[in-house]
PDB file of C-alpha atoms in Angstrom:
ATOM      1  CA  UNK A  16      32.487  -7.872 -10.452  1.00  0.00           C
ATOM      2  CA  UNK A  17      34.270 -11.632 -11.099  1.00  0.00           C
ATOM      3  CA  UNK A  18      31.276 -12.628  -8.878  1.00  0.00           C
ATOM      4  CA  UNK A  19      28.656 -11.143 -10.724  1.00  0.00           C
ATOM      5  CA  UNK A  20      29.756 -12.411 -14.087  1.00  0.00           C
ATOM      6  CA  UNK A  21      30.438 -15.860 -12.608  1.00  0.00           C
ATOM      7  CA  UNK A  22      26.451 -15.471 -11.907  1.00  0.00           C
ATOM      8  CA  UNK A  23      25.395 -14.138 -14.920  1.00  0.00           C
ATOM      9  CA  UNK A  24      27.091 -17.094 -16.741  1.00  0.00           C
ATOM     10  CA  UNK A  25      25.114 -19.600 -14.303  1.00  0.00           C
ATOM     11  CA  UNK A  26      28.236 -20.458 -12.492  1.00  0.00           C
ATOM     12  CA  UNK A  27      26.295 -20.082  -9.351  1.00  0.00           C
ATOM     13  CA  UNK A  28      28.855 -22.033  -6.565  1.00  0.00           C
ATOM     14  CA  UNK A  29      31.621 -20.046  -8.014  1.00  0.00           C
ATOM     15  CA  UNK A  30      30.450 -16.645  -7.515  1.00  0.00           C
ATOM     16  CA  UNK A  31      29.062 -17.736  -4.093  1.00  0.00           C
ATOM     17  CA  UNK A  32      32.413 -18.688  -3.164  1.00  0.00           C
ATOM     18  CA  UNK A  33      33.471 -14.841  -3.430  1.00  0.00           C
ATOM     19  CA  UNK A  34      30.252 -14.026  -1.791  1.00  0.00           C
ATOM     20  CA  UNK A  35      31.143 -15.734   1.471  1.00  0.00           C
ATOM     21  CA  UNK A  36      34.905 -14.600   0.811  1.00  0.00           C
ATOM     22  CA  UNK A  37      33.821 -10.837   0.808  1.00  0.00           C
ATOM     23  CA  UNK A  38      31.130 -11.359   3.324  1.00  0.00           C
ATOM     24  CA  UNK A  39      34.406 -12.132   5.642  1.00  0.00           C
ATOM     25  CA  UNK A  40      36.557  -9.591   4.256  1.00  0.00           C
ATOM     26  CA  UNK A  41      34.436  -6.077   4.182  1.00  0.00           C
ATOM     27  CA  UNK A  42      31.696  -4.808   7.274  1.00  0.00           C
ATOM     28  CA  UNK A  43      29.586  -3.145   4.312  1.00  0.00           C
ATOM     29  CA  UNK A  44      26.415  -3.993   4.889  1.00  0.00           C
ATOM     30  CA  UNK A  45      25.111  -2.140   1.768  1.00  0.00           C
ATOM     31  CA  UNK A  46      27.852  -4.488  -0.492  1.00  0.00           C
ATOM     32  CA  UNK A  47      26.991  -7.692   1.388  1.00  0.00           C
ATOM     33  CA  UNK A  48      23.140  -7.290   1.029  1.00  0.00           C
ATOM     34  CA  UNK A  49      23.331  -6.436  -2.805  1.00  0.00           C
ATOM     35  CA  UNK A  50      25.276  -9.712  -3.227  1.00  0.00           C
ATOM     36  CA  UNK A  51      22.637 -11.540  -1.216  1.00  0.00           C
ATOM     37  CA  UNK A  52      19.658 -10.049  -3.474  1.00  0.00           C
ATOM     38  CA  UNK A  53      22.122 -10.982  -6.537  1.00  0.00           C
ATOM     39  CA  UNK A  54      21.924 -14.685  -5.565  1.00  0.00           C
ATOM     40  CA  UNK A  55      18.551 -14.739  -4.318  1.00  0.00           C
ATOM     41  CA  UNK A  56      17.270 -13.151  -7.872  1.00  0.00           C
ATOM     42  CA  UNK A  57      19.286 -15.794  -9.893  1.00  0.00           C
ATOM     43  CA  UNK A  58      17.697 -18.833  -7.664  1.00  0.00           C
ATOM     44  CA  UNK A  59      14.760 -17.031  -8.516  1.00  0.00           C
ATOM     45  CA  UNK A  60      14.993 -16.697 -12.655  1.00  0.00           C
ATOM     46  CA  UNK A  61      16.650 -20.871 -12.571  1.00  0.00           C
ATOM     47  CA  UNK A  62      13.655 -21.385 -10.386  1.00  0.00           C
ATOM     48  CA  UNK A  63      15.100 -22.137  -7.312  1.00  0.00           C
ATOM     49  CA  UNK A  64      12.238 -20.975  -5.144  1.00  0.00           C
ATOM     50  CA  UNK A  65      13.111 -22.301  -1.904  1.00  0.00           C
ATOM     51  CA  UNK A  66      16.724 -21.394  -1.668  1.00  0.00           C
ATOM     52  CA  UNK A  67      15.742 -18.071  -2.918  1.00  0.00           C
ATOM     53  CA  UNK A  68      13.184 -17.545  -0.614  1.00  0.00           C
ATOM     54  CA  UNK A  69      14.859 -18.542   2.463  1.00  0.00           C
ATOM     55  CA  UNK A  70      18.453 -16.559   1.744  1.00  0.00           C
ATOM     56  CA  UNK A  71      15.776 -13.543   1.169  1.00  0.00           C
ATOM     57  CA  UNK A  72      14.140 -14.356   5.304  1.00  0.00           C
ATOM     58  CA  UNK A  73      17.665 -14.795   6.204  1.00  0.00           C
ATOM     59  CA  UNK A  74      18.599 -11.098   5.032  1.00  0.00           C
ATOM     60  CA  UNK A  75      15.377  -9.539   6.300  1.00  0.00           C
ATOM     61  CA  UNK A  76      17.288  -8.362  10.097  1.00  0.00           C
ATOM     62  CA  UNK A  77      19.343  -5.929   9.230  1.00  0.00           C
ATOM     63  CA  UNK A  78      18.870  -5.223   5.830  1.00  0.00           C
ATOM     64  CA  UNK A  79      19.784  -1.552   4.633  1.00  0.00           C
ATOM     65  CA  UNK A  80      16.800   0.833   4.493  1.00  0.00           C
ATOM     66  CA  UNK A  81      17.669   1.853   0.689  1.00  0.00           C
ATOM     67  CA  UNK A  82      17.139  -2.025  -0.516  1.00  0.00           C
ATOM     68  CA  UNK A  83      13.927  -2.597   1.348  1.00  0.00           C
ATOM     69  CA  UNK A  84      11.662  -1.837  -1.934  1.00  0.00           C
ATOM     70  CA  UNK A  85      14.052  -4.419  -3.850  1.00  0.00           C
ATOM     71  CA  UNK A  86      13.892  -7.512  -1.346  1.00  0.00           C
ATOM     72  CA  UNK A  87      10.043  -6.840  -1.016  1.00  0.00           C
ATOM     73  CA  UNK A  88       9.346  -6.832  -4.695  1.00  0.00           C
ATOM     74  CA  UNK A  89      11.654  -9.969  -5.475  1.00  0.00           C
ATOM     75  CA  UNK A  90      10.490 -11.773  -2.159  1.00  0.00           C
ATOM     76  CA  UNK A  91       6.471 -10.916  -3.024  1.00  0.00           C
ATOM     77  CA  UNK A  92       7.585 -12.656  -6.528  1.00  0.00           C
ATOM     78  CA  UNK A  93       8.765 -15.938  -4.903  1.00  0.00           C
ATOM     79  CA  UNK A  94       5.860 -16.491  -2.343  1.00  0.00           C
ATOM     80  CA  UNK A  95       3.449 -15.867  -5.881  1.00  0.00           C
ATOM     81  CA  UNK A  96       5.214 -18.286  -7.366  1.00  0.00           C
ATOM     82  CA  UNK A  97       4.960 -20.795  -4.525  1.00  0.00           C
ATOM     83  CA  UNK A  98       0.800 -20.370  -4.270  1.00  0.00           C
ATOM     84  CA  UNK A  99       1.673 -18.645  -0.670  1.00  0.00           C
ATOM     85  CA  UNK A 100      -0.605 -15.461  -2.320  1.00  0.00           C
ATOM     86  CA  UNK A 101      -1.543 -14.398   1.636  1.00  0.00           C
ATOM     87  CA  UNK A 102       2.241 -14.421   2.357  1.00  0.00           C
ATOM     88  CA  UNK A 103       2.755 -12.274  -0.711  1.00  0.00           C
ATOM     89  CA  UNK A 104       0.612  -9.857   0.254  1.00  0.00           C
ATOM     90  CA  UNK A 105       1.759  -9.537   3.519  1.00  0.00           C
ATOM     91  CA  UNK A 106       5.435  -8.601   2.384  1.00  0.00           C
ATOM     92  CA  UNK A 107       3.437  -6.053   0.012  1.00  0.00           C
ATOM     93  CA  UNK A 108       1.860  -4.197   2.514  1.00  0.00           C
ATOM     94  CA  UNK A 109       2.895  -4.817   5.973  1.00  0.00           C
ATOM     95  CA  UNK A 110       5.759  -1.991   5.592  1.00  0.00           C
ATOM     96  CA  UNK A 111       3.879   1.377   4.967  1.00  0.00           C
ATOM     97  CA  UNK A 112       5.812   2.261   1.919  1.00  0.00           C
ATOM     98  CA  UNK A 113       2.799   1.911  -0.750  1.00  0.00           C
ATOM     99  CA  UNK A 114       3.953   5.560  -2.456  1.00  0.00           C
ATOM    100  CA  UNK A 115       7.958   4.283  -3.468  1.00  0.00           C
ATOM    101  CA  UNK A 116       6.489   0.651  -4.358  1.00  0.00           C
ATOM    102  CA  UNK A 117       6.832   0.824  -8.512  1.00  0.00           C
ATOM    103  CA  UNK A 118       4.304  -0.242 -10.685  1.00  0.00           C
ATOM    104  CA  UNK A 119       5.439  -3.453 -11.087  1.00  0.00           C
ATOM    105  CA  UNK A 120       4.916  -4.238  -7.518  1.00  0.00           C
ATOM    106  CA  UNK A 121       1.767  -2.726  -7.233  1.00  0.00           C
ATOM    107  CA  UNK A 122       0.578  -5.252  -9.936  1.00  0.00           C
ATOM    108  CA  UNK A 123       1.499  -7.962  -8.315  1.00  0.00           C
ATOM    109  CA  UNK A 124       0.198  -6.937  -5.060  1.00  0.00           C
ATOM    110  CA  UNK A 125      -3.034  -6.672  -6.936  1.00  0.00           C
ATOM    111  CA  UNK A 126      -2.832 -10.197  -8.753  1.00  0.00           C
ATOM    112  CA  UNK A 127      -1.822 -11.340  -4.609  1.00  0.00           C
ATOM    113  CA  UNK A 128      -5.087  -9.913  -3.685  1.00  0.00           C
ATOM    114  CA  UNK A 129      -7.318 -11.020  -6.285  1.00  0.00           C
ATOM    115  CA  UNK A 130      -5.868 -14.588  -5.384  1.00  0.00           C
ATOM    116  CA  UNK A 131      -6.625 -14.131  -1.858  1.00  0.00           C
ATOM    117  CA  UNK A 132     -10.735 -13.098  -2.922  1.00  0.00           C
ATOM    118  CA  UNK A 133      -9.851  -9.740  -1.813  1.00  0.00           C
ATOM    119  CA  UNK A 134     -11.198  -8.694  -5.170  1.00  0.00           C
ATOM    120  CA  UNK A 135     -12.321  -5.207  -4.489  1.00  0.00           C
ATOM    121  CA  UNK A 136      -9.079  -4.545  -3.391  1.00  0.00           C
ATOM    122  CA  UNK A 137      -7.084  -6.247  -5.838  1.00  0.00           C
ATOM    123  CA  UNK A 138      -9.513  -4.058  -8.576  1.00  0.00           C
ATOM    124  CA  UNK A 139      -8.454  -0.982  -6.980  1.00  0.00           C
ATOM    125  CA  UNK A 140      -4.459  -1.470  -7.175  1.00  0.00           C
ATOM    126  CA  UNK A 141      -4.963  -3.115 -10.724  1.00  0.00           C
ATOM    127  CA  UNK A 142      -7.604  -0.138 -12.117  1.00  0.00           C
ATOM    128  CA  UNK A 143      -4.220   2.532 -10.727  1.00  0.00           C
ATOM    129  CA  UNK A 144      -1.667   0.425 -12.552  1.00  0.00           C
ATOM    130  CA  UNK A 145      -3.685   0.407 -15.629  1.00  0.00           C
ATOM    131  CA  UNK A 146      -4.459   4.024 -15.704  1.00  0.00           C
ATOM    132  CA  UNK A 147      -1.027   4.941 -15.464  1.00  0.00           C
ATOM    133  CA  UNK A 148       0.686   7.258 -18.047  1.00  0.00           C
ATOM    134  CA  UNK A 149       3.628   5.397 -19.484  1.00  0.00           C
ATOM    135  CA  UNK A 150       6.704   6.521 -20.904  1.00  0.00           C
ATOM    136  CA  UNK A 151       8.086   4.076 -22.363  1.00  0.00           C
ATOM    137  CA  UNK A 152       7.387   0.419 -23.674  1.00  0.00           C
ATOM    138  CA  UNK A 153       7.876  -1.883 -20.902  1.00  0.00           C
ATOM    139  CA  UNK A 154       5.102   0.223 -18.935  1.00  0.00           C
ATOM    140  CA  UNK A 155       3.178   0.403 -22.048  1.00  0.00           C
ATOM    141  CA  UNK A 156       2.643  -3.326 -21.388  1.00  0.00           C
ATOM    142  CA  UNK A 157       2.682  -3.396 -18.131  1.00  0.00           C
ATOM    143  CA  UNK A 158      -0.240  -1.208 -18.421  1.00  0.00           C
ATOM    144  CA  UNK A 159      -1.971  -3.604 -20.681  1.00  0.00           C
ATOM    145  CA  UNK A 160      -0.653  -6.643 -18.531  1.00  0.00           C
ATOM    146  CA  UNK A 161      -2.951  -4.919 -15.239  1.00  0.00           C
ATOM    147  CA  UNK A 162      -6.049  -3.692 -17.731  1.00  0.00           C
ATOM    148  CA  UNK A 163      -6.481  -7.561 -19.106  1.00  0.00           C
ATOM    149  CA  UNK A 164      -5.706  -8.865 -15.911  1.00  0.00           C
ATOM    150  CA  UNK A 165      -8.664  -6.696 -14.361  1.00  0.00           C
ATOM    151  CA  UNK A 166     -11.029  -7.579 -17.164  1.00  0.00           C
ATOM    152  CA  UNK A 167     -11.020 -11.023 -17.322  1.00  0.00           C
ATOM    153  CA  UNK A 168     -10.986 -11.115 -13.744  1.00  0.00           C
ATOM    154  CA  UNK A 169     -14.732  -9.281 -14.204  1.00  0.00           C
ATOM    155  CA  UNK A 170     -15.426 -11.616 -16.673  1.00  0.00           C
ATOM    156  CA  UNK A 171     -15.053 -14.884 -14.280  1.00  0.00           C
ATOM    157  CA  UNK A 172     -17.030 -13.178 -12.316  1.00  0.00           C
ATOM    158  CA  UNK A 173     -19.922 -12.686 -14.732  1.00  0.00           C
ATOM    159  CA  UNK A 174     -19.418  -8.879 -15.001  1.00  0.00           C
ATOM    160  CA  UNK A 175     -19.204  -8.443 -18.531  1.00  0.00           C
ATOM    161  CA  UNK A 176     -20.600  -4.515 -18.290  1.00  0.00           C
ATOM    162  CA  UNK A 177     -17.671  -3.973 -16.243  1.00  0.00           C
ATOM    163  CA  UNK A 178     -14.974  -5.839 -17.825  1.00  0.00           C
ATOM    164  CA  UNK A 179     -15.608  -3.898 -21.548  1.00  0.00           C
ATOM    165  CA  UNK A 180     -14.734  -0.711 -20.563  1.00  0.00           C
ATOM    166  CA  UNK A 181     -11.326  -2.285 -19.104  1.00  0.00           C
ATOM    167  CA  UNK A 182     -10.524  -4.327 -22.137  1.00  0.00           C
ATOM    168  CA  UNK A 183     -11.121  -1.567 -24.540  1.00  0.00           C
ATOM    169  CA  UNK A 184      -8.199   0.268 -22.281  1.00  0.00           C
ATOM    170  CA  UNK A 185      -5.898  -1.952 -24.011  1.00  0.00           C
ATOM    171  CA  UNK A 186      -3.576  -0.967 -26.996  1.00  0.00           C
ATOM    172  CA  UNK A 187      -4.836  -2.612 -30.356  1.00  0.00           C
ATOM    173  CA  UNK A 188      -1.443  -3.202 -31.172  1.00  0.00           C
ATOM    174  CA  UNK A 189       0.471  -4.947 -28.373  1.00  0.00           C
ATOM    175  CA  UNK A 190       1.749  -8.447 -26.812  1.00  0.00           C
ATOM    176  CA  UNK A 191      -1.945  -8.583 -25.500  1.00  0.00           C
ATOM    177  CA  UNK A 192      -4.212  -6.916 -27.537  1.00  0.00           C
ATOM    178  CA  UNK A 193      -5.401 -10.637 -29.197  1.00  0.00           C
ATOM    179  CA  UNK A 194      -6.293 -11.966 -25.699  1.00  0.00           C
ATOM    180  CA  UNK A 195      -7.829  -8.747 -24.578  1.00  0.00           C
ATOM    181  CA  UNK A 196     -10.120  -8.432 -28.231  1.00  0.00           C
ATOM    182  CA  UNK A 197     -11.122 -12.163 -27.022  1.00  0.00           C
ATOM    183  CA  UNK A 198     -12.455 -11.013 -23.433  1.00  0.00           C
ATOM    184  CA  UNK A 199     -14.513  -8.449 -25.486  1.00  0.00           C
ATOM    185  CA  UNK A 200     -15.796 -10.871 -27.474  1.00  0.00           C
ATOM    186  CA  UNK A 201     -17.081 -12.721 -24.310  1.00  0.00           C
ATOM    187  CA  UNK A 202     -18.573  -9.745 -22.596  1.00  0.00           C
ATOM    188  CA  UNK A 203     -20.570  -8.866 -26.320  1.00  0.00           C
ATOM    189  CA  UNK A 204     -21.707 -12.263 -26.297  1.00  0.00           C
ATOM    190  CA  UNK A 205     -22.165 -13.041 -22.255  1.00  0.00           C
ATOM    191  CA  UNK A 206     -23.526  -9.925 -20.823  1.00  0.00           C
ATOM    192  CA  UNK A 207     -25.055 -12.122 -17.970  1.00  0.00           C
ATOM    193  CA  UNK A 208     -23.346 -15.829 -18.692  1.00  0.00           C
ATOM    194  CA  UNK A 209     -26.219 -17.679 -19.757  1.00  0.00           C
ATOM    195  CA  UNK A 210     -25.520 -17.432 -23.857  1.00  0.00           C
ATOM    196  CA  UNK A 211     -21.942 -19.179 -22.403  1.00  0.00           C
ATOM    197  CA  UNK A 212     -23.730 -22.143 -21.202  1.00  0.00           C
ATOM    198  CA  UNK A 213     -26.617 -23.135 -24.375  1.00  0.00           C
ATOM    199  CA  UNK A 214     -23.207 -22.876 -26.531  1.00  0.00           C
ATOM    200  CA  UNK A 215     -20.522 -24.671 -24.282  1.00  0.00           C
ATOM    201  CA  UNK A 216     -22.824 -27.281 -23.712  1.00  0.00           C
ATOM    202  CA  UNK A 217     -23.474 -28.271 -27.582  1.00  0.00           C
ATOM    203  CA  UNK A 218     -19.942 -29.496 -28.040  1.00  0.00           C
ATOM    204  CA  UNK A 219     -20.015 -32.601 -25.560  1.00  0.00           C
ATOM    205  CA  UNK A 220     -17.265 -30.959 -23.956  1.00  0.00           C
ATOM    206  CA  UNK A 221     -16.627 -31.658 -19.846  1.00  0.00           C
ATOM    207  CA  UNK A 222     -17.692 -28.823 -17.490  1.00  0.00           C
ATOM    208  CA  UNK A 223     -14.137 -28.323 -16.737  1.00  0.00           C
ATOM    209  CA  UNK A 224     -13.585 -27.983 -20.620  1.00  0.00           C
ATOM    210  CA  UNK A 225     -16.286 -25.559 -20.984  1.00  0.00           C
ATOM    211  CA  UNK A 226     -15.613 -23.060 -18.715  1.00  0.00           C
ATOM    212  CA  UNK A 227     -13.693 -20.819 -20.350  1.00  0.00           C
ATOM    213  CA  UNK A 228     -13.180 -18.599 -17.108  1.00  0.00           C
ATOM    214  CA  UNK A 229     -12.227 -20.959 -14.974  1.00  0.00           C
ATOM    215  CA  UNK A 230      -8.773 -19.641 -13.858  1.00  0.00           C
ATOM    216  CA  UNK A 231      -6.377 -17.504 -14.756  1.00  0.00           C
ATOM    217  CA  UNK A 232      -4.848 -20.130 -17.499  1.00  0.00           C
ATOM    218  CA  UNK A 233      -7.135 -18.779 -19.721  1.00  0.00           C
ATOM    219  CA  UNK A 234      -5.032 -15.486 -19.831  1.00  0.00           C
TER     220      UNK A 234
END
């Protein structure tokens, strides 16, 4: 518990001083991996990607079967951080444990795959995530998160037919109803991406300026 609050407060070298103190003192393997996955999620938050990504390979052997959904979910995180998207979804699917992954995990598998041009995959795990039935507010969003996410990928892609019905999935009032009422406003306007052009182009603006799906920045 000191440890933990040392963490919490940021004093990082001070809780991983009782770390390595209880690593030596108990042959729990259970206690010793949650205190890894403690420090490897606060590198993780301050941004630490490397540390946090290798003390999370260096826990892999060995690691207790009931925090295998934790280190892949926090690990997957990292690597999609770093740009290593093919790594990510690796991690995400190379243990055959797709049915106990939550939500949250399945979303950023599919934002992995979608990286990775696996897009009709990607669509697949996204289109579950957003169809889910929440019960409460954080999956409320996270629903949203997955159904904007879907439709403006659709919408880089010039599928504006496909991308409405996705976009309208998402709550009118919500932390991304404004962006999602904007992709609809696209796909009225760009059913096949030529109206984009004529208009973009009448502003002197660059081509990397005037492509308003270029990457996922727009979101």
């Amino acid at each position: 518990l000191l440890a933990d609050n040392y963490l919490s407060f940021g004093l990082r070298e001070r809780a991983d001083a009782i770390y390595e103190a209880l690593s030596q003192g108990t042959s729990d393997p259970l206690q010793l991996a949650r205190a890894q996955l403690k420090e490897a999620r606060f590198e993780y938050t301050r941004g630490y990607l490397p540390e946090s990504r290798a003390r999370l390979l260096r826990i892999r052997e060995g690691l207790p079967k009931e925090l295998l959904i934790e280190w892949q979910d926090l690990l997957a995180k990292v690597l999609l951080e770093q740009g290593r998207n093919a790594d990510a979804v690796e991690v995400l699917t190379a243990p055959k444990n797709g049915d106990d992954q939550s939500e949250y995990t399945r979303y950023n598998l599919g934002v992995g795959l979608l990286r990775e041009k696996r897009a009709e995959q990607g669509h697949t795990v996204l289109d579950r995530v957003g169809k889910l039935a929440p019960s409460d507010r954080d999956t409320l969003a996270l629903a949203d998160k997955a159904n904007l996410t879907l439709g403006w990928d659709f919408l880089q892609n010039q599928q504006a037919a496909a991308a409405k019905p996705i976009l309208q999935r998402v709550r009118v009032e919500g932390p991304f109803s404004n962006r999602a009422l904007l992709g609809l406003g696209w796909a009225e306007l760009l059913p096949n991406g030529e109206r984009a052009k004529r208009v973009d182009l009448e502003d002197g603006s660059s081509d990397k300026q005037r492509d308003p799906f270029a990457s996922f920045s727009t979101l």
